Amino acid sequence: MAIYGTDSHVWLRTPALDLSTATEATVTFQQWVDMDEFDNLDRGTVRVLQAGTFSEIEVLETNITGLDPTGWMEFSASLPAAALGQAVVLEFGFVSDGDAIFDQSGWSIDELIVTTPAR
């Protein structure tokens, strides 16, 4: 099992998602969360960014954390109205503190899907 390093600050971004004709949209993904959850110093964040400029539109979740998972968990959130009508990028950011005592396997993301209503 690999562990994440201390003082990590990393991110993963999706390719641009075209929401130019969407009237609403929802992001859903499976996550495996195994990180030091004490004082929320190691945590994941999900942000919606404008494609191209990577300007922040909204933060969907700022405090994804958990220790010793028993399985994959689903995350689901509506994308903000400000994201509709344009291309956006989802960013998954991870930060950790400098304490190596509780470093775990980290945050894994799988089966990401963005849905919009049928037209």
Short mmCIF file of N, CA, C and O in Angstrom, two decimals:
data_model
loop_
_atom_site.label_atom_id
_atom_site.label_comp_id
_atom_site.label_asym_id
_atom_site.label_seq_id
_atom_site.Cartn_x
_atom_site.Cartn_y
_atom_site.Cartn_z
N MET A 1 0.85 -1.17 0.00
CA MET A 1 0.00 0.00 0.00
C MET A 1 0.89 1.23 0.00
O MET A 1 1.74 1.41 0.86
N ALA A 2 0.70 2.10 -0.96
CA ALA A 2 1.44 3.36 -1.01
C ALA A 2 0.74 4.38 -0.12
O ALA A 2 -0.48 4.36 0.02
N ILE A 3 1.51 5.25 0.48
CA ILE A 3 0.93 6.31 1.28
C ILE A 3 1.27 7.65 0.65
O ILE A 3 2.25 7.79 -0.06
N TYR A 4 0.45 8.64 0.91
CA TYR A 4 0.74 9.98 0.40
C TYR A 4 1.79 10.63 1.29
O TYR A 4 1.97 10.26 2.44
N GLY A 5 2.47 11.58 0.75
CA GLY A 5 3.54 12.24 1.48
C GLY A 5 3.04 13.36 2.37
O GLY A 5 1.92 13.84 2.25
N THR A 6 3.91 13.75 3.29
CA THR A 6 3.58 14.90 4.14
C THR A 6 3.67 16.17 3.31
O THR A 6 4.37 16.24 2.30
N ASP A 7 2.96 17.16 3.76
CA ASP A 7 2.92 18.47 3.08
C ASP A 7 2.58 18.36 1.60
O ASP A 7 3.12 19.09 0.77
N SER A 8 1.69 17.44 1.27
CA SER A 8 1.24 17.29 -0.12
C SER A 8 0.28 18.41 -0.48
O SER A 8 -0.50 18.89 0.35
N HIS A 9 0.32 18.80 -1.72
CA HIS A 9 -0.66 19.74 -2.28
C HIS A 9 -0.76 19.40 -3.76
O HIS A 9 0.02 19.90 -4.57
N VAL A 10 -1.69 18.52 -4.10
CA VAL A 10 -1.82 18.01 -5.46
C VAL A 10 -3.26 18.15 -5.93
O VAL A 10 -4.18 18.29 -5.12
N TRP A 11 -3.45 18.11 -7.25
CA TRP A 11 -4.79 18.16 -7.81
C TRP A 11 -4.86 17.34 -9.07
O TRP A 11 -3.86 17.05 -9.70
N LEU A 12 -6.09 16.98 -9.39
CA LEU A 12 -6.42 16.24 -10.60
C LEU A 12 -7.59 16.97 -11.24
O LEU A 12 -8.57 17.30 -10.55
N ARG A 13 -7.49 17.25 -12.53
CA ARG A 13 -8.57 17.96 -13.23
C ARG A 13 -9.13 17.10 -14.35
O ARG A 13 -8.39 16.39 -15.03
N THR A 14 -10.44 17.22 -14.56
CA THR A 14 -11.09 16.54 -15.68
C THR A 14 -10.79 17.31 -16.96
O THR A 14 -10.43 18.49 -16.92
N PRO A 15 -11.00 16.66 -18.10
CA PRO A 15 -11.03 17.43 -19.35
C PRO A 15 -12.23 18.39 -19.29
O PRO A 15 -13.12 18.24 -18.43
N ALA A 16 -12.28 19.33 -20.19
CA ALA A 16 -13.41 20.27 -20.24
C ALA A 16 -14.72 19.52 -20.45
O ALA A 16 -14.80 18.59 -21.26
N LEU A 17 -15.73 19.91 -19.70
CA LEU A 17 -17.07 19.33 -19.79
C LEU A 17 -18.00 20.37 -20.39
O LEU A 17 -18.15 21.46 -19.82
N ASP A 18 -18.62 20.07 -21.50
CA ASP A 18 -19.47 21.03 -22.20
C ASP A 18 -20.86 21.05 -21.59
O ASP A 18 -21.65 20.13 -21.75
N LEU A 19 -21.16 22.14 -20.88
CA LEU A 19 -22.49 22.32 -20.29
C LEU A 19 -23.23 23.46 -20.97
O LEU A 19 -24.14 24.06 -20.39
N SER A 20 -22.85 23.74 -22.22
CA SER A 20 -23.40 24.91 -22.93
C SER A 20 -24.92 24.84 -23.12
O SER A 20 -25.57 25.88 -23.19
N THR A 21 -25.49 23.66 -23.19
CA THR A 21 -26.94 23.55 -23.37
C THR A 21 -27.64 22.99 -22.13
O THR A 21 -28.85 22.77 -22.16
N ALA A 22 -26.91 22.80 -21.06
CA ALA A 22 -27.48 22.18 -19.86
C ALA A 22 -28.31 23.19 -19.06
O ALA A 22 -27.92 24.34 -18.89
N THR A 23 -29.45 22.72 -18.57
CA THR A 23 -30.28 23.54 -17.68
C THR A 23 -30.04 23.17 -16.22
O THR A 23 -30.43 23.90 -15.32
N GLU A 24 -29.42 22.01 -16.03
CA GLU A 24 -28.96 21.56 -14.71
C GLU A 24 -27.98 20.42 -14.95
O GLU A 24 -27.96 19.82 -16.02
N ALA A 25 -27.15 20.15 -13.95
CA ALA A 25 -26.17 19.07 -14.08
C ALA A 25 -25.79 18.57 -12.70
O ALA A 25 -25.77 19.32 -11.72
N THR A 26 -25.48 17.28 -12.63
CA THR A 26 -25.08 16.63 -11.38
C THR A 26 -23.80 15.84 -11.62
O THR A 26 -23.68 15.16 -12.63
N VAL A 27 -22.87 15.95 -10.68
CA VAL A 27 -21.65 15.14 -10.73
C VAL A 27 -21.79 14.03 -9.70
O VAL A 27 -22.26 14.26 -8.58
N THR A 28 -21.42 12.82 -10.11
CA THR A 28 -21.46 11.67 -9.21
C THR A 28 -20.17 10.88 -9.43
O THR A 28 -19.74 10.72 -10.57
N PHE A 29 -19.57 10.42 -8.35
CA PHE A 29 -18.40 9.55 -8.45
C PHE A 29 -18.28 8.68 -7.22
O PHE A 29 -18.90 8.97 -6.18
N GLN A 30 -17.51 7.62 -7.36
CA GLN A 30 -17.20 6.75 -6.23
C GLN A 30 -15.86 7.20 -5.65
O GLN A 30 -14.96 7.57 -6.41
N GLN A 31 -15.74 7.16 -4.33
CA GLN A 31 -14.48 7.56 -3.71
C GLN A 31 -14.08 6.60 -2.59
O GLN A 31 -14.93 6.05 -1.90
N TRP A 32 -12.78 6.43 -2.48
CA TRP A 32 -12.17 5.66 -1.40
C TRP A 32 -11.36 6.68 -0.62
O TRP A 32 -10.41 7.26 -1.14
N VAL A 33 -11.76 6.95 0.63
CA VAL A 33 -11.15 8.01 1.42
C VAL A 33 -10.42 7.40 2.60
O VAL A 33 -11.05 6.81 3.48
N ASP A 34 -9.10 7.52 2.63
CA ASP A 34 -8.29 6.97 3.71
C ASP A 34 -7.17 7.95 4.02
O ASP A 34 -6.08 7.89 3.46
N MET A 35 -7.49 8.90 4.91
CA MET A 35 -6.52 9.95 5.25
C MET A 35 -6.68 10.37 6.70
O MET A 35 -7.71 10.12 7.32
N ASP A 36 -5.65 10.98 7.22
CA ASP A 36 -5.65 11.52 8.58
C ASP A 36 -6.79 12.51 8.70
O ASP A 36 -6.79 13.55 8.07
N GLU A 37 -7.80 12.17 9.50
CA GLU A 37 -8.96 13.05 9.61
C GLU A 37 -8.93 13.95 10.84
O GLU A 37 -9.86 14.68 11.11
N PHE A 38 -7.85 13.93 11.58
CA PHE A 38 -7.76 14.73 12.80
C PHE A 38 -7.61 16.20 12.46
O PHE A 38 -6.72 16.60 11.72
N ASP A 39 -8.51 17.02 13.00
CA ASP A 39 -8.53 18.46 12.76
C ASP A 39 -8.64 18.83 11.28
O ASP A 39 -8.35 19.95 10.89
N ASN A 40 -9.06 17.88 10.45
CA ASN A 40 -9.24 18.11 9.02
C ASN A 40 -8.01 18.70 8.35
O ASN A 40 -8.10 19.52 7.44
N LEU A 41 -6.82 18.31 8.80
CA LEU A 41 -5.59 18.83 8.23
C LEU A 41 -5.24 18.14 6.91
O LEU A 41 -4.57 18.72 6.06
N ASP A 42 -5.65 16.90 6.73
CA ASP A 42 -5.51 16.19 5.47
C ASP A 42 -6.92 16.10 4.90
O ASP A 42 -7.81 15.55 5.55
N ARG A 43 -7.11 16.65 3.69
CA ARG A 43 -8.49 16.71 3.19
C ARG A 43 -8.52 16.85 1.67
O ARG A 43 -7.57 17.31 1.05
N GLY A 44 -9.66 16.48 1.13
CA GLY A 44 -9.92 16.64 -0.30
C GLY A 44 -10.94 17.74 -0.52
O GLY A 44 -11.79 17.99 0.33
N THR A 45 -10.83 18.40 -1.68
CA THR A 45 -11.74 19.47 -2.06
C THR A 45 -12.17 19.26 -3.50
O THR A 45 -11.34 18.91 -4.34
N VAL A 46 -13.45 19.48 -3.79
CA VAL A 46 -13.97 19.39 -5.15
C VAL A 46 -14.39 20.79 -5.57
O VAL A 46 -15.23 21.41 -4.91
N ARG A 47 -13.78 21.28 -6.66
CA ARG A 47 -14.09 22.62 -7.16
C ARG A 47 -14.57 22.56 -8.60
O ARG A 47 -14.14 21.69 -9.36
N VAL A 48 -15.40 23.52 -8.98
CA VAL A 48 -15.83 23.70 -10.36
C VAL A 48 -15.10 24.92 -10.90
O VAL A 48 -15.15 25.99 -10.30
N LEU A 49 -14.39 24.72 -12.02
CA LEU A 49 -13.59 25.79 -12.62
C LEU A 49 -14.08 26.09 -14.02
O LEU A 49 -14.62 25.21 -14.70
N GLN A 50 -13.86 27.30 -14.47
CA GLN A 50 -14.15 27.66 -15.85
C GLN A 50 -13.07 27.06 -16.73
O GLN A 50 -11.87 27.18 -16.44
N ALA A 51 -13.46 26.36 -17.79
CA ALA A 51 -12.48 25.76 -18.70
C ALA A 51 -11.68 26.87 -19.37
O ALA A 51 -12.20 27.94 -19.65
N GLY A 52 -10.42 26.61 -19.60
CA GLY A 52 -9.56 27.58 -20.27
C GLY A 52 -8.82 28.48 -19.30
O GLY A 52 -7.61 28.53 -19.29
N THR A 53 -9.57 29.18 -18.44
CA THR A 53 -8.94 30.10 -17.49
C THR A 53 -8.69 29.46 -16.13
O THR A 53 -7.89 29.96 -15.35
N PHE A 54 -9.41 28.39 -15.83
CA PHE A 54 -9.38 27.72 -14.53
C PHE A 54 -9.79 28.64 -13.39
O PHE A 54 -9.39 28.45 -12.24
N SER A 55 -10.59 29.66 -13.70
CA SER A 55 -11.15 30.53 -12.66
C SER A 55 -12.18 29.74 -11.87
O SER A 55 -12.99 29.00 -12.45
N GLU A 56 -12.18 29.92 -10.57
CA GLU A 56 -13.12 29.19 -9.72
C GLU A 56 -14.53 29.71 -9.89
O GLU A 56 -14.78 30.91 -9.80
N ILE A 57 -15.44 28.77 -10.15
CA ILE A 57 -16.86 29.09 -10.20
C ILE A 57 -17.48 28.84 -8.83
O ILE A 57 -18.19 29.67 -8.30
N GLU A 58 -17.20 27.66 -8.27
CA GLU A 58 -17.73 27.33 -6.94
C GLU A 58 -16.98 26.13 -6.38
O GLU A 58 -16.49 25.28 -7.11
N VAL A 59 -16.95 26.06 -5.06
CA VAL A 59 -16.41 24.89 -4.36
C VAL A 59 -17.61 24.02 -3.99
O VAL A 59 -18.53 24.48 -3.31
N LEU A 60 -17.60 22.76 -4.45
CA LEU A 60 -18.70 21.85 -4.13
C LEU A 60 -18.54 21.22 -2.76
O LEU A 60 -19.51 20.97 -2.05
N GLU A 61 -17.30 20.93 -2.38
CA GLU A 61 -17.02 20.30 -1.08
C GLU A 61 -15.61 20.68 -0.66
O GLU A 61 -14.68 20.58 -1.46
N THR A 62 -15.45 21.10 0.59
CA THR A 62 -14.14 21.54 1.06
C THR A 62 -13.50 20.62 2.07
O THR A 62 -12.37 20.82 2.45
N ASN A 63 -14.21 19.62 2.50
CA ASN A 63 -13.71 18.86 3.63
C ASN A 63 -13.95 17.36 3.49
O ASN A 63 -14.56 16.75 4.35
N ILE A 64 -13.45 16.77 2.42
CA ILE A 64 -13.57 15.32 2.25
C ILE A 64 -12.44 14.69 3.05
O ILE A 64 -11.27 14.96 2.83
N THR A 65 -12.81 13.87 4.01
CA THR A 65 -11.83 13.22 4.87
C THR A 65 -12.41 11.93 5.42
O THR A 65 -13.62 11.75 5.43
N GLY A 66 -11.57 11.05 5.86
CA GLY A 66 -12.02 9.79 6.44
C GLY A 66 -10.84 8.87 6.67
O GLY A 66 -9.84 8.95 5.97
N LEU A 67 -10.95 8.02 7.66
CA LEU A 67 -9.86 7.13 8.05
C LEU A 67 -10.35 5.69 8.08
O LEU A 67 -11.46 5.43 8.55
N ASP A 68 -9.55 4.78 7.58
CA ASP A 68 -9.84 3.34 7.58
C ASP A 68 -11.20 3.02 6.95
O ASP A 68 -12.12 2.55 7.61
N PRO A 69 -11.32 3.23 5.65
CA PRO A 69 -12.61 2.99 4.98
C PRO A 69 -12.97 1.51 4.96
O PRO A 69 -12.11 0.65 5.03
N THR A 70 -14.26 1.27 4.86
CA THR A 70 -14.75 -0.11 4.74
C THR A 70 -15.19 -0.41 3.32
O THR A 70 -15.58 -1.53 3.02
N GLY A 71 -15.15 0.60 2.46
CA GLY A 71 -15.54 0.39 1.06
C GLY A 71 -15.64 1.71 0.33
O GLY A 71 -15.40 2.77 0.88
N TRP A 72 -16.00 1.60 -0.94
CA TRP A 72 -16.20 2.78 -1.77
C TRP A 72 -17.48 3.49 -1.34
O TRP A 72 -18.46 2.84 -0.97
N MET A 73 -17.47 4.81 -1.40
CA MET A 73 -18.63 5.62 -1.05
C MET A 73 -18.98 6.51 -2.23
O MET A 73 -18.09 6.98 -2.93
N GLU A 74 -20.26 6.77 -2.41
CA GLU A 74 -20.68 7.64 -3.50
C GLU A 74 -20.71 9.10 -3.05
O GLU A 74 -21.15 9.42 -1.96
N PHE A 75 -20.25 9.97 -3.93
CA PHE A 75 -20.36 11.42 -3.76
C PHE A 75 -21.24 11.91 -4.89
O PHE A 75 -21.07 11.51 -6.05
N SER A 76 -22.19 12.78 -4.57
CA SER A 76 -23.06 13.36 -5.59
C SER A 76 -23.39 14.79 -5.20
O SER A 76 -23.67 15.07 -4.03
N ALA A 77 -23.33 15.69 -6.18
CA ALA A 77 -23.67 17.10 -5.92
C ALA A 77 -24.16 17.74 -7.21
O ALA A 77 -23.71 17.41 -8.31
N SER A 78 -25.08 18.66 -7.06
CA SER A 78 -25.54 19.45 -8.20
C SER A 78 -24.48 20.49 -8.54
O SER A 78 -23.88 21.08 -7.63
N LEU A 79 -24.25 20.69 -9.82
CA LEU A 79 -23.34 21.75 -10.22
C LEU A 79 -24.08 23.09 -10.12
O LEU A 79 -25.28 23.16 -10.36
N PRO A 80 -23.37 24.16 -9.77
CA PRO A 80 -24.04 25.45 -9.57
C PRO A 80 -24.57 26.03 -10.88
O PRO A 80 -24.06 25.74 -11.96
N ALA A 81 -25.58 26.87 -10.76
CA ALA A 81 -26.17 27.53 -11.93
C ALA A 81 -25.12 28.31 -12.72
O ALA A 81 -25.19 28.38 -13.95
N ALA A 82 -24.14 28.86 -12.04
CA ALA A 82 -23.08 29.63 -12.71
C ALA A 82 -22.22 28.77 -13.63
O ALA A 82 -21.54 29.29 -14.51
N ALA A 83 -22.25 27.46 -13.46
CA ALA A 83 -21.47 26.55 -14.31
C ALA A 83 -22.20 26.21 -15.61
O ALA A 83 -21.58 25.76 -16.57
N LEU A 84 -23.50 26.42 -15.63
CA LEU A 84 -24.30 26.06 -16.80
C LEU A 84 -24.10 27.06 -17.92
O LEU A 84 -23.81 28.22 -17.69
N GLY A 85 -24.22 26.57 -19.15
CA GLY A 85 -24.08 27.45 -20.30
C GLY A 85 -22.65 27.67 -20.76
O GLY A 85 -22.38 28.54 -21.57
N GLN A 86 -21.73 26.87 -20.24
CA GLN A 86 -20.32 27.02 -20.61
C GLN A 86 -19.58 25.70 -20.42
O GLN A 86 -20.14 24.73 -19.93
N ALA A 87 -18.32 25.69 -20.76
CA ALA A 87 -17.47 24.52 -20.52
C ALA A 87 -16.80 24.69 -19.16
O ALA A 87 -16.31 25.78 -18.82
N VAL A 88 -16.80 23.61 -18.38
CA VAL A 88 -16.21 23.65 -17.04
C VAL A 88 -15.24 22.49 -16.86
O VAL A 88 -15.24 21.53 -17.63
N VAL A 89 -14.45 22.60 -15.82
CA VAL A 89 -13.50 21.56 -15.42
C VAL A 89 -13.77 21.27 -13.95
O VAL A 89 -14.00 22.20 -13.16
N LEU A 90 -13.75 20.00 -13.56
CA LEU A 90 -13.85 19.64 -12.15
C LEU A 90 -12.43 19.41 -11.65
O LEU A 90 -11.63 18.74 -12.30
N GLU A 91 -12.14 19.96 -10.49
CA GLU A 91 -10.81 19.79 -9.89
C GLU A 91 -10.95 19.10 -8.54
O GLU A 91 -11.76 19.49 -7.71
N PHE A 92 -10.13 18.07 -8.36
CA PHE A 92 -10.07 17.33 -7.11
C PHE A 92 -8.73 17.66 -6.48
O PHE A 92 -7.68 17.24 -6.96
N GLY A 93 -8.76 18.44 -5.42
CA GLY A 93 -7.53 18.87 -4.76
C GLY A 93 -7.33 18.10 -3.46
O GLY A 93 -8.28 17.76 -2.76
N PHE A 94 -6.07 17.84 -3.15
CA PHE A 94 -5.74 17.14 -1.91
C PHE A 94 -4.58 17.85 -1.22
O PHE A 94 -3.58 18.18 -1.87
N VAL A 95 -4.72 18.09 0.08
CA VAL A 95 -3.64 18.67 0.87
C VAL A 95 -3.44 17.82 2.12
O VAL A 95 -4.39 17.21 2.64
N SER A 96 -2.20 17.75 2.58
CA SER A 96 -1.90 17.05 3.82
C SER A 96 -0.96 17.90 4.67
O SER A 96 -0.25 18.77 4.15
N ASP A 97 -0.97 17.64 5.95
CA ASP A 97 -0.12 18.39 6.87
C ASP A 97 1.28 17.76 6.91
O ASP A 97 1.58 16.85 6.17
N GLY A 98 2.12 18.27 7.80
CA GLY A 98 3.49 17.79 7.89
C GLY A 98 3.69 16.62 8.83
O GLY A 98 4.82 16.16 9.02
N ASP A 99 2.61 16.10 9.42
CA ASP A 99 2.71 15.00 10.37
C ASP A 99 2.63 13.66 9.65
O ASP A 99 1.65 13.35 9.00
N ALA A 100 3.67 12.85 9.77
CA ALA A 100 3.72 11.56 9.06
C ALA A 100 3.14 10.40 9.86
O ALA A 100 3.08 9.28 9.37
N ILE A 101 2.67 10.65 11.07
CA ILE A 101 2.20 9.56 11.93
C ILE A 101 0.99 8.84 11.36
O ILE A 101 0.89 7.63 11.39
N PHE A 102 0.04 9.59 10.80
CA PHE A 102 -1.21 8.98 10.34
C PHE A 102 -1.37 8.99 8.83
O PHE A 102 -2.48 8.88 8.34
N ASP A 103 -0.30 9.13 8.07
CA ASP A 103 -0.46 9.10 6.62
C ASP A 103 -1.01 7.73 6.21
O ASP A 103 -0.55 6.70 6.67
N GLN A 104 -1.99 7.76 5.33
CA GLN A 104 -2.68 6.56 4.90
C GLN A 104 -2.54 6.42 3.38
O GLN A 104 -1.65 7.01 2.78
N SER A 105 -3.48 5.72 2.77
CA SER A 105 -3.39 5.49 1.32
C SER A 105 -3.93 6.66 0.50
O SER A 105 -3.68 6.74 -0.69
N GLY A 106 -4.69 7.57 1.09
CA GLY A 106 -5.12 8.78 0.39
C GLY A 106 -6.55 8.76 -0.09
O GLY A 106 -7.43 8.20 0.54
N TRP A 107 -6.77 9.39 -1.25
CA TRP A 107 -8.11 9.61 -1.80
C TRP A 107 -8.13 9.08 -3.22
O TRP A 107 -7.40 9.58 -4.09
N SER A 108 -8.97 8.10 -3.48
CA SER A 108 -9.11 7.53 -4.82
C SER A 108 -10.49 7.87 -5.36
O SER A 108 -11.48 7.85 -4.62
N ILE A 109 -10.54 8.16 -6.65
CA ILE A 109 -11.79 8.55 -7.31
C ILE A 109 -12.00 7.63 -8.51
O ILE A 109 -11.07 7.37 -9.27
N ASP A 110 -13.25 7.16 -8.69
CA ASP A 110 -13.55 6.25 -9.80
C ASP A 110 -14.99 6.50 -10.25
O ASP A 110 -15.81 7.05 -9.52
N GLU A 111 -15.29 6.08 -11.45
CA GLU A 111 -16.64 6.09 -12.02
C GLU A 111 -17.29 7.48 -12.00
O GLU A 111 -18.47 7.63 -11.69
N LEU A 112 -16.53 8.49 -12.38
CA LEU A 112 -17.04 9.85 -12.43
C LEU A 112 -17.99 10.01 -13.60
O LEU A 112 -17.68 9.58 -14.72
N ILE A 113 -19.14 10.63 -13.35
CA ILE A 113 -20.11 10.89 -14.40
C ILE A 113 -20.79 12.22 -14.11
O ILE A 113 -21.08 12.55 -12.96
N VAL A 114 -21.02 12.98 -15.15
CA VAL A 114 -21.80 14.22 -15.05
C VAL A 114 -23.06 14.00 -15.89
O VAL A 114 -22.97 13.65 -17.07
N THR A 115 -24.20 14.17 -15.26
CA THR A 115 -25.48 13.95 -15.95
C THR A 115 -26.24 15.24 -16.08
O THR A 115 -26.16 16.13 -15.23
N THR A 116 -26.99 15.34 -17.18
CA THR A 116 -27.88 16.46 -17.42
C THR A 116 -29.23 15.88 -17.83
O THR A 116 -29.28 14.75 -18.35
N PRO A 117 -30.32 16.60 -17.61
CA PRO A 117 -31.63 16.07 -18.00
C PRO A 117 -31.73 15.88 -19.51
O PRO A 117 -31.12 16.64 -20.29
N ALA A 118 -32.48 14.89 -19.91
CA ALA A 118 -32.73 14.66 -21.35
C ALA A 118 -33.51 15.83 -21.91
O ALA A 118 -34.37 16.40 -21.25
N ARG A 119 -33.20 16.16 -23.14
CA ARG A 119 -33.89 17.30 -23.78
C ARG A 119 -34.94 16.81 -24.72
O ARG A 119 -34.92 15.84 -25.32
#
